[in-house]
């Protein structure tokens, strides 16, 4: 459908409607349409007041993000908004659904604001690495004060219409949901009251700014891990209290254009479009998913209980099977605990929790209770034999058409499928722990999985509020396979002289939520030990083995759960502090391995870690395990704490230059050509002068 802005009059009210599905983004056509409409309004003698409103589900979802990074096209949004604000006749913004970013800035250019129940208003620009650039940083503080403005601008989190009314961001909430009718009534009542045009730019500067700006700056400097946009936005708000409106607007523009040019903006916008692109698979574009209402979960450990929690929280009925009543009681208690946590966080009402526990959740010991389920998710012990046994049993009980999913994190889903007479109904659903919290779901598509089973997995992810990424079958799929490789690179650095603490620090400074040794302590060192044992059979004589990790495991230092891992934890403390005893154990391991320790700069640590991640990422794409580089990026953003503002590992590689990554790998290979062999796809792209993004379009 074509984007348009329409103009009509209802009585003496001009109604200007923005229509640009799906979110009424402020593309060039819309900007010039608005400019024309307000030009017409000024000279239209039949209209005394204007209402600006959005067609469809919202007022305006923001500037057109797909135009970012391209040459600007006039009219600019700040100019259009100034034109609206400078109207001599009053203008009302009618807000329903959402007013985000440039959409809220348009509403701030109006003189009066009315919102429908259920509306969200926000300035989410910092989430895209920019800041409001069409007067938002100057008008917001004048309207609602510096503190509220800074809260909204630096967090990017939208507020409800009730909060907006309380802060003065809007003037009225309409009763009922017909925003158009309510806004026209409101406009008519303003006319009867002779209400004037009331530009926010004419309001005095915020009076609550003393100390507040410094407080926000200090708070953000502490909490941001390398992200720049929120701090630059503070500078812009500061300008609003120090300068005239016109001067402040100029400063806002300057800072906005500066952010537009940063790699962080490119990284965050890549993340925005990639997280939407992962769901667009040609193989399922025309395929209807199967209906899923009743879910069976097998196994009530942390993973099974987490999956069940996620399902019941999102309206699905769950039957969970455990082997005996003690285990079902334990699973029920875990799920109840998870739900309690949701109640505490305000995500769930206490009555809803009670209803879920009595009606939606059944915990049983009999597989027969699963016979009516549409989908079974198996989350039992990670062993091929155990899983095969479960699938053979499921195959007997469930009717054809029920989906049989395994929550394995590395096992061969093709092999599991062979135990059934319906491999087309079998799929891998790899949840991340804690499953009720983590947003990533790897959908592991086996050779014979039917397309509508894949479509159902993606639909399920949506129901559960998760981001699904398609993965092919291999050891570890996308995420854990790549993790295993860069984790090995980190262990090599430890063997060669870097301390785990320096590595963690270098990587958290880079922007990771946690370093690899902090992750080990959180997950438990028994997990890493089990992985090494499992892989021992495939070990190559030239593989270097992190004996220090086994030594910690054998001491029973399993990480946070035992109060001791790579770090030492005081009771109740989750941060931990470095432990000289661990350093001694590592020194011993180096001696045994015959390595002479050397120093590493933080830069070298990051380069090695990232080169390993990108190199294995390239292999995973080349082998079709991930369909595109962007699928790898989304896995790391959602499941592995990768800094969002860097866009993901493959985007990071593109921005640094693939030739630079390849050169690093070749340098590292000079001392270890067993571990460091360049991925053929990386070499090919460099030879052809292309980047990973060139593969994202397919
Ligand atoms: N510019 C361009 N395209 C946009 C857009 C924008 N501001 N906002 C959304 N879209 C596109 C999405 O890419 C998606 O396209 P697709 O269907 O081709 O994948 C489509 O609109 C629908 O968006 P989606 O996010 O799937 O819909 P939703 O209902 O879940 O969420 C929003 C709607 C508005 C909350 C969400 O899209 C959003 O957060 N947009 C960005 C808002 C923003 O940051 N605005 C400030 C920019 S200055």
Coordinates of N, CA, C and O in Angstrom, one line a residue, residues 25-144:
X25 N 5.6 4.9 9.8 CA 6.9 5.5 9.9 C 7.0 6.7 9.0 O 6.3 6.9 8.0
X26 N 7.8 7.7 9.5 CA 7.8 9.0 8.9 C 8.8 9.0 7.7 O 9.8 9.7 7.8
X27 N 8.5 8.3 6.7 CA 9.3 8.3 5.5 C 9.2 9.6 4.8 O 8.4 10.5 5.2
X28 N 10.0 9.8 3.8 CA 10.0 11.1 3.1 C 8.6 11.5 2.6 O 8.1 12.6 2.7
X29 N 7.8 10.5 2.0 CA 6.5 10.8 1.5 C 5.6 11.3 2.7 O 4.8 12.3 2.5
X30 N 5.7 10.7 3.8 CA 4.9 11.2 5.0 C 5.3 12.6 5.4 O 4.5 13.4 5.7
X31 N 6.6 12.8 5.5 CA 7.1 14.1 5.9 C 6.5 15.2 5.0 O 6.0 16.2 5.4
X32 N 6.7 14.9 3.7 CA 6.2 16.0 2.8 C 4.7 16.1 2.8 O 4.1 17.2 2.7
X33 N 4.0 14.9 3.0 CA 2.6 14.9 3.1 C 2.1 15.8 4.3 O 1.1 16.6 4.2
X34 N 2.8 15.6 5.4 CA 2.5 16.4 6.6 C 2.7 17.9 6.4 O 1.9 18.8 6.7
X35 N 3.8 18.2 5.7 CA 4.1 19.6 5.4 C 3.1 20.2 4.5 O 2.6 21.3 4.8
X36 N 2.7 19.5 3.5 CA 1.6 20.0 2.6 C 0.3 20.2 3.4 O -0.4 21.2 3.2
X37 N -0.1 19.2 4.2 CA -1.3 19.2 5.0 C -1.3 20.4 5.9 O -2.4 21.1 6.0
X38 N -0.2 20.7 6.6 CA -0.2 21.8 7.5 C -0.1 23.2 6.7 O -0.6 24.2 7.2
X39 N 0.5 23.1 5.5 CA 0.4 24.3 4.7 C -1.0 24.7 4.3 O -1.5 25.8 4.4
X40 N -1.7 23.6 3.9 CA -3.1 23.8 3.5 C -4.0 24.3 4.7 O -4.8 25.1 4.6
X41 N -3.7 23.7 5.9 CA -4.5 24.0 7.1 C -4.4 25.6 7.4 O -5.4 26.2 7.7
X42 N -3.2 26.1 7.2 CA -3.0 27.5 7.5 C -3.9 28.4 6.7 O -4.3 29.4 7.1
X43 N -4.1 28.0 5.4 CA -4.9 28.9 4.5 C -6.3 28.4 4.4 O -7.1 29.1 3.7
X44 N -6.6 27.3 5.1 CA -8.0 26.8 4.9 C -8.9 27.5 5.9 O -8.9 27.4 7.1
X45 N -9.8 28.4 5.3 CA -10.6 29.2 6.1 C -11.8 28.4 6.7 O -12.4 28.9 7.6
X46 N -12.0 27.2 6.3 CA -13.1 26.4 6.8 C -12.6 25.6 8.1 O -13.4 25.0 8.7
X47 N -11.3 25.7 8.4 CA -10.8 24.9 9.6 C -10.2 25.8 10.6 O -9.4 26.7 10.2
X48 N -10.5 25.7 11.9 CA -9.9 26.5 12.9 C -9.0 25.8 13.8 O -8.3 26.4 14.7
X49 N -9.0 24.5 13.7 CA -8.1 23.6 14.6 C -7.8 22.4 13.8 O -8.7 22.0 13.0
X50 N -6.7 21.8 14.0 CA -6.3 20.5 13.3 C -6.1 19.4 14.3 O -5.7 19.6 15.5
X51 N -6.5 18.2 13.9 CA -6.2 17.0 14.6 C -5.2 16.2 13.8 O -5.5 16.0 12.6
X52 N -4.1 15.7 14.3 CA -3.2 14.8 13.6 C -3.4 13.4 14.2 O -3.3 13.3 15.4
X53 N -3.6 12.5 13.3 CA -4.0 11.1 13.8 C -3.3 10.1 12.9 O -3.0 10.4 11.7
X54 N -3.2 8.9 13.4 CA -2.6 7.8 12.6 C -3.7 6.8 12.1 O -4.6 6.5 12.9
X55 N -3.6 6.3 10.9 CA -4.5 5.3 10.5 C -3.9 3.9 11.0 O -2.8 3.8 11.3
X56 N -4.8 2.9 11.1 CA -4.3 1.6 11.6 C -4.1 1.6 13.0 O -4.8 2.2 13.8
X57 N -3.0 0.9 13.4 CA -2.9 0.5 14.8 C -2.2 1.5 15.7 O -2.0 1.3 16.9
X58 N -1.6 2.6 15.2 CA -0.9 3.5 16.0 C -0.9 4.9 15.4 O -1.2 5.1 14.2
X59 N -0.5 5.9 16.2 CA -0.2 7.2 15.6 C 1.0 7.1 14.7 O 0.8 7.0 13.5
X60 N 2.2 7.0 15.3 CA 3.4 6.9 14.4 C 4.4 6.1 15.2 O 4.7 6.4 16.4
X61 N 5.0 5.1 14.6 CA 6.1 4.3 15.2 C 7.5 4.9 15.2 O 8.4 4.3 15.7
X62 N 7.6 6.0 14.5 CA 9.0 6.7 14.5 C 9.4 7.1 13.1 O 8.7 6.9 12.1
X63 N 10.6 7.6 13.1 CA 11.3 7.9 11.8 C 11.4 6.6 11.0 O 11.3 5.5 11.6
X64 N 11.6 6.7 9.7 CA 11.8 5.5 8.9 C 13.2 5.0 9.1 O 14.1 5.6 8.5
X65 N 13.4 4.0 9.8 CA 14.7 3.5 10.1 C 15.5 3.0 8.9 O 16.7 3.1 8.8
X66 N 14.7 2.6 7.9 CA 15.4 2.1 6.7 C 16.1 3.3 5.9 O 16.9 3.1 5.1
X67 N 15.8 4.5 6.3 CA 16.4 5.7 5.6 C 17.7 6.1 6.4 O 18.5 6.9 5.8
X68 N 17.9 5.5 7.6 CA 19.1 5.9 8.3 C 20.4 5.5 7.6 O 20.5 4.4 7.0
X69 N 21.4 6.3 7.7 CA 22.7 6.0 7.0 C 22.7 6.3 5.6 O 23.7 6.2 4.9
X70 N 21.5 6.8 5.0 CA 21.4 7.2 3.6 C 21.4 8.7 3.6 O 21.1 9.4 4.6
X71 N 21.7 9.3 2.4 CA 21.6 10.8 2.4 C 20.3 11.3 2.7 O 19.2 10.8 2.3
X72 N 20.2 12.3 3.6 CA 18.9 12.9 4.1 C 18.1 13.5 2.9 O 18.7 14.1 2.0
X73 N 16.8 13.3 3.0 CA 15.9 13.9 1.9 C 15.0 14.9 2.6 O 14.4 14.5 3.6
X74 N 14.8 16.0 2.0 CA 13.9 17.0 2.6 C 12.5 16.7 2.3 O 12.2 16.0 1.3
X75 N 11.5 17.2 3.0 CA 11.7 18.1 4.2 C 12.2 17.2 5.4 O 11.9 16.1 5.5
X76 N 13.1 17.9 6.2 CA 13.5 17.1 7.4 C 12.4 17.1 8.4 O 11.6 18.0 8.5
X77 N 12.5 16.1 9.3 CA 11.5 16.0 10.3 C 11.5 17.2 11.3 O 10.4 17.7 11.6
X78 N 12.7 17.7 11.7 CA 12.6 18.9 12.6 C 11.9 20.0 12.0 O 11.1 20.8 12.6
X79 N 12.1 20.2 10.6 CA 11.4 21.3 10.0 C 9.9 21.1 9.9 O 9.1 22.1 10.1
X80 N 9.5 19.9 9.6 CA 8.1 19.6 9.5 C 7.4 19.9 10.9 O 6.4 20.5 11.0
X81 N 8.1 19.4 12.0 CA 7.6 19.6 13.3 C 7.5 21.1 13.7 O 6.5 21.6 14.3
X82 N 8.6 21.8 13.3 CA 8.5 23.3 13.6 C 7.3 23.9 12.9 O 6.7 24.8 13.4
X83 N 7.1 23.5 11.6 CA 6.0 24.0 10.9 C 4.7 23.8 11.6 O 3.8 24.6 11.7
X84 N 4.5 22.5 12.1 CA 3.3 22.2 12.9 C 3.2 23.1 14.1 O 2.2 23.7 14.4
X85 N 4.3 23.2 14.8 CA 4.3 23.9 16.1 C 4.0 25.4 15.8 O 3.3 26.1 16.6
X86 N 4.5 25.9 14.7 CA 4.3 27.4 14.4 C 3.0 27.7 13.9 O 2.7 28.9 13.6
X87 N 2.1 26.7 13.7 CA 0.8 27.0 13.2 C 0.1 28.0 14.2 O 0.1 27.9 15.4
X88 N -0.5 29.1 13.6 CA -1.2 30.1 14.4 C -2.5 29.5 15.0 O -2.9 29.9 16.0
X89 N -3.0 28.5 14.3 CA -4.2 27.8 14.8 C -3.8 26.6 15.6 O -2.9 25.9 15.2
X90 N -4.6 26.3 16.6 CA -4.1 25.1 17.4 C -4.2 23.8 16.7 O -5.0 23.6 15.8
X91 N -3.3 22.9 17.2 CA -3.2 21.6 16.7 C -3.2 20.5 17.8 O -2.6 20.7 18.8
X92 N -4.0 19.5 17.6 CA -4.2 18.4 18.6 C -3.5 17.2 18.1 O -3.8 16.8 16.9
X93 N -2.7 16.5 18.9 CA -2.3 15.2 18.5 C -3.2 14.1 19.1 O -3.4 14.1 20.3
X94 N -3.7 13.2 18.3 CA -4.6 12.2 18.7 C -3.7 10.9 18.8 O -3.3 10.4 17.7
X95 N -3.4 10.4 20.0 CA -2.5 9.3 20.1 C -3.2 8.0 20.5 O -3.8 7.9 21.5
X96 N -3.0 7.0 19.6 CA -3.5 5.7 20.0 C -2.4 4.7 19.6 O -1.5 5.0 18.9
X97 N -2.5 3.5 20.3 CA -1.5 2.5 20.0 C -0.1 2.9 20.5 O 0.2 2.8 21.7
X98 N 0.7 3.5 19.6 CA 2.0 4.0 20.0 C 2.3 5.3 19.4 O 1.9 5.6 18.3
X99 N 3.1 6.1 20.2 CA 3.8 7.3 19.6 C 5.2 7.1 20.0 O 5.5 7.3 21.2
X100 N 6.0 6.7 19.1 CA 7.4 6.4 19.4 C 8.4 7.3 18.6 O 8.1 7.6 17.5
X101 N 9.5 7.7 19.3 CA 10.5 8.4 18.6 C 10.0 9.6 17.9 O 9.3 10.5 18.5
X102 N 10.3 9.7 16.6 CA 9.8 10.8 15.8 C 8.3 11.0 15.9 O 7.7 12.1 15.7
X103 N 7.6 9.9 16.2 CA 6.1 9.9 16.3 C 5.7 10.8 17.6 O 4.8 11.6 17.5
X104 N 6.5 10.5 18.7 CA 6.2 11.3 19.9 C 6.6 12.8 19.6 O 6.0 13.7 20.1
X105 N 7.7 12.9 18.9 CA 8.2 14.3 18.6 C 7.2 15.1 17.8 O 7.0 16.3 18.0
X106 N 6.5 14.4 16.9 CA 5.4 15.1 16.1 C 4.3 15.5 17.1 O 3.8 16.6 17.1
X107 N 4.0 14.6 18.1 CA 2.9 14.9 19.1 C 3.4 16.1 19.9 O 2.6 16.9 20.4
X108 N 4.7 16.2 20.2 CA 5.2 17.3 21.0 C 5.2 18.6 20.2 O 5.2 19.7 20.7
X109 N 5.2 18.5 18.9 CA 5.1 19.7 18.0 C 3.6 20.2 18.0 O 3.4 21.4 17.7
X110 N 2.7 19.3 18.3 CA 1.3 19.8 18.4 C 1.1 20.6 19.7 O 2.0 20.6 20.6
X111 N -0.1 21.2 19.9 CA -0.2 22.1 21.0 C -1.0 21.4 22.1 O -1.0 21.8 23.3
X112 N -1.7 20.4 21.8 CA -2.5 19.6 22.8 C -2.4 18.1 22.4 O -2.3 17.8 21.3
X113 N -2.5 17.3 23.5 CA -2.3 15.9 23.2 C -3.4 15.1 24.0 O -3.6 15.2 25.2
X114 N -4.1 14.2 23.2 CA -5.1 13.3 23.9 C -4.7 11.9 23.5 O -4.2 11.6 22.3
X115 N -4.8 11.0 24.4 CA -4.4 9.6 24.1 C -5.5 8.6 24.5 O -6.3 8.8 25.4
X116 N -5.5 7.5 23.8 CA -6.5 6.4 24.0 C -5.9 5.5 25.1 O -4.7 5.4 25.3
X117 N -6.8 4.8 25.8 CA -6.4 3.8 26.8 C -5.5 2.8 26.1 O -5.7 2.4 24.9
X118 N -4.5 2.3 26.8 CA -3.6 1.3 26.2 C -2.5 1.9 25.3 O -1.8 1.1 24.6
X119 N -2.3 3.2 25.3 CA -1.3 3.8 24.4 C 0.1 3.7 25.1 O 0.2 3.8 26.3
X120 N 1.2 3.6 24.3 CA 2.5 3.7 24.8 C 3.2 4.8 24.1 O 3.2 4.9 22.9
X121 N 3.9 5.6 25.0 CA 4.6 6.8 24.4 C 6.1 6.7 24.8 O 6.4 6.5 26.0
X122 N 6.9 6.9 23.9 CA 8.4 6.7 24.2 C 9.3 7.3 23.2 O 8.9 7.6 22.1
X123 N 10.5 7.5 23.7 CA 11.6 8.0 22.8 C 12.7 6.9 22.8 O 13.6 7.0 23.5
X124 N 12.5 5.8 21.9 CA 13.4 4.7 22.0 C 14.7 4.8 21.2 O 15.4 3.9 21.0
X125 N 15.0 6.1 20.7 CA 16.1 6.2 19.8 C 17.4 5.7 20.3 O 18.2 5.1 19.6
X126 N 17.7 5.8 21.7 CA 19.0 5.3 22.2 C 19.1 3.8 21.9 O 20.2 3.3 21.8
X127 N 18.0 3.1 21.8 CA 18.1 1.7 21.5 C 18.6 1.4 20.1 O 19.0 0.3 19.7
X128 N 18.6 2.5 19.3 CA 19.1 2.4 17.9 C 20.4 3.1 17.8 O 20.9 3.4 16.7
X129 N 21.0 3.5 18.9 CA 22.3 4.2 18.9 C 22.2 5.7 18.5 O 23.3 6.3 18.3
X130 N 21.0 6.2 18.5 CA 20.9 7.7 18.3 C 20.1 8.3 19.4 O 20.0 7.7 20.5
X131 N 19.6 9.5 19.2 CA 18.8 10.1 20.2 C 17.7 10.9 19.5 O 17.8 11.1 18.3
X132 N 16.7 11.4 20.2 CA 15.7 12.2 19.5 C 16.4 13.3 18.7 O 17.2 14.0 19.3
X133 N 16.0 13.5 17.5 CA 16.7 14.5 16.7 C 15.7 15.5 16.1 O 16.1 16.2 15.1
X134 N 14.5 15.5 16.5 CA 13.5 16.4 15.9 C 12.8 17.2 17.1 O 11.6 17.3 17.1
X135 N 13.7 17.7 18.0 CA 13.2 18.6 19.0 C 12.8 17.9 20.3 O 12.6 18.5 21.3
X136 N 12.9 16.5 20.3 CA 12.5 15.8 21.5 C 13.3 16.1 22.8 O 12.7 16.3 23.9
X137 N 14.6 16.4 22.6 CA 15.4 16.6 23.7 C 15.2 18.1 24.2 O 15.6 18.4 25.3
X138 N 14.6 18.9 23.4 CA 14.4 20.3 23.8 C 13.0 20.5 24.3 O 12.8 21.3 25.3
X139 N 12.0 19.9 23.7 CA 10.6 20.1 24.1 C 10.3 19.3 25.3 O 9.5 19.7 26.2
X140 N 10.8 18.0 25.4 CA 10.4 17.2 26.5 C 10.7 17.8 27.9 O 9.8 17.9 28.7
X141 N 12.0 18.3 28.1 CA 12.3 18.9 29.4 C 11.4 20.1 29.7 O 11.0 20.3 30.8
X142 N 11.1 20.9 28.7 CA 10.2 22.1 28.9 C 8.8 21.6 29.3 O 8.2 22.3 30.1
X143 N 8.4 20.5 28.8 CA 7.0 20.1 29.1 C 6.9 19.3 30.4 O 6.0 19.5 31.2
X144 N 7.8 18.4 30.7 CA 7.7 17.4 31.8 C 8.8 17.5 32.8 O 8.8 16.8 33.8

